[in-house]
Amino acid sequence: MHTIGEVAELLGISAHTLRYYEKEDIIIPLRDAGGDRRYNESHLKWLQFVIKLKETQMPIATIKKYASLFQEGEHTAADRLKLLEEHKESIQHQMHTLHTADEMLEHKITAYRTFIGK
């Protein structure tokens, strides 16, 4: 079991972010006898997934929807699958955009290097 500070440090996020995720029902930590938040390995894996979703530009509202569907149970599997498939399409579009931008930049950099004689 981990404290909020330990989890924040392990995952490279702030305790404030963890509290925000809790407030938004994205994660529901356990509580010890004193009422302090405690996180187990399952929580850590879930948070790693949430962080990746955020890093790939999934909106918080969609992450909340996914978390809510997950908490509802197995009968929501098809809806969760659809959300993830849509997000994967978004990531693929982002990758294409970045690849195209990278090619354009490489062309410009090569042109400047040639001009400068580098």
Coordinates of C-alpha atoms in Angstrom, one line a residue:
M1 CA 0.0 0.0 0.0
H2 CA 1.2 3.5 -0.9
T3 CA 0.5 6.9 0.4
I4 CA -0.6 9.8 -1.8
G5 CA 2.9 11.2 -1.7
E6 CA 4.5 8.0 -2.6
V7 CA 2.2 7.5 -5.6
A8 CA 2.8 11.0 -6.7
E9 CA 6.5 10.5 -6.7
L10 CA 6.4 7.0 -8.3
L11 CA 4.2 8.3 -11.2
G12 CA 5.7 11.7 -11.6
I13 CA 2.5 13.6 -10.9
S14 CA 1.4 15.8 -8.1
A15 CA -0.7 14.9 -5.1
H16 CA -3.0 17.7 -6.3
T17 CA -3.6 15.7 -9.5
L18 CA -4.4 12.6 -7.5
R19 CA -6.9 14.5 -5.4
Y20 CA -8.4 15.9 -8.6
Y21 CA -8.7 12.4 -10.1
E22 CA -10.5 11.3 -7.0
K23 CA -12.8 14.3 -7.0
E24 CA -13.7 13.5 -10.6
D25 CA -14.3 9.8 -9.8
I26 CA -11.5 8.7 -12.0
I27 CA -9.9 6.8 -9.1
I28 CA -11.3 5.7 -5.8
P29 CA -8.4 5.2 -3.3
L30 CA -8.8 3.1 -0.2
R31 CA -8.7 4.8 3.2
D32 CA -6.8 3.7 6.3
A33 CA -8.2 3.9 9.9
G34 CA -7.1 7.5 10.1
G35 CA -8.9 8.4 6.8
D36 CA -5.7 8.8 4.8
R37 CA -5.7 7.7 1.2
R38 CA -4.0 4.4 0.4
Y39 CA -3.2 3.0 -3.1
N40 CA -2.5 -0.6 -4.0
E41 CA -0.8 -2.0 -7.1
S42 CA -4.1 -2.1 -9.0
H43 CA -4.5 1.6 -8.4
L44 CA -1.0 2.2 -9.7
K45 CA -1.7 0.3 -12.9
W46 CA -4.9 2.2 -13.4
L47 CA -3.2 5.5 -12.8
Q48 CA -0.4 4.6 -15.3
F49 CA -3.2 4.0 -17.9
V50 CA -4.9 7.2 -17.1
I51 CA -1.6 9.1 -17.4
K52 CA -1.0 7.6 -20.9
L53 CA -4.6 8.5 -21.9
K54 CA -3.9 12.1 -20.8
E55 CA -0.5 12.2 -22.5
T56 CA -2.2 11.1 -25.8
Q57 CA -4.7 14.0 -25.5
M58 CA -7.8 12.1 -24.3
P59 CA -10.1 14.7 -22.7
I60 CA -10.7 14.3 -18.9
A61 CA -14.4 14.0 -19.7
T62 CA -13.8 10.9 -21.8
I63 CA -11.5 9.4 -19.1
K64 CA -14.2 10.1 -16.6
K65 CA -16.7 8.3 -18.9
Y66 CA -14.4 5.4 -19.3
A67 CA -13.9 5.1 -15.5
S68 CA -17.6 5.3 -14.9
L69 CA -18.3 2.6 -17.4
F70 CA -15.6 0.4 -15.9
Q71 CA -17.1 0.9 -12.4
E72 CA -20.6 -0.1 -13.8
G73 CA -19.3 -3.5 -14.6
E74 CA -18.8 -6.0 -17.4
H75 CA -22.0 -5.2 -19.3
T76 CA -20.3 -1.9 -20.4
A77 CA -17.4 -3.6 -22.1
A78 CA -18.7 -2.8 -25.6
D79 CA -19.0 0.9 -24.8
R80 CA -15.5 0.9 -23.2
L81 CA -14.1 -0.8 -26.3
K82 CA -15.7 1.9 -28.5
L83 CA -14.1 4.7 -26.5
L84 CA -10.7 3.1 -26.8
E85 CA -11.0 2.4 -30.5
E86 CA -12.0 6.0 -31.1
H87 CA -9.1 7.2 -29.1
K88 CA -6.7 4.9 -31.0
E89 CA -8.0 6.5 -34.2
S90 CA -7.3 9.9 -32.7
I91 CA -3.7 8.8 -31.8
Q92 CA -3.1 7.5 -35.3
H93 CA -4.3 10.8 -36.7
Q94 CA -1.9 12.7 -34.3
M95 CA 0.9 10.4 -35.4
H96 CA 0.3 11.1 -39.1
T97 CA 0.2 14.8 -38.4
L98 CA 3.5 14.7 -36.4
H99 CA 5.1 12.5 -39.1
T100 CA 4.1 15.0 -41.8
A101 CA 5.4 17.9 -39.7
D102 CA 8.6 16.1 -39.1
E103 CA 9.1 15.5 -42.8
M104 CA 8.5 19.2 -43.5
L105 CA 10.9 20.3 -40.8
E106 CA 13.6 17.9 -42.1
H107 CA 13.2 19.3 -45.5
K108 CA 13.6 22.9 -44.2
I109 CA 16.6 22.0 -42.0
T110 CA 18.3 20.3 -44.9
A111 CA 17.7 23.4 -47.1
Y112 CA 19.2 25.7 -44.4
R113 CA 22.2 23.4 -43.8
T114 CA 22.8 23.4 -47.6
F115 CA 22.5 27.2 -47.7
I116 CA 24.8 27.8 -44.8
G117 CA 27.2 25.1 -46.0
K118 CA 27.0 23.0 -42.8

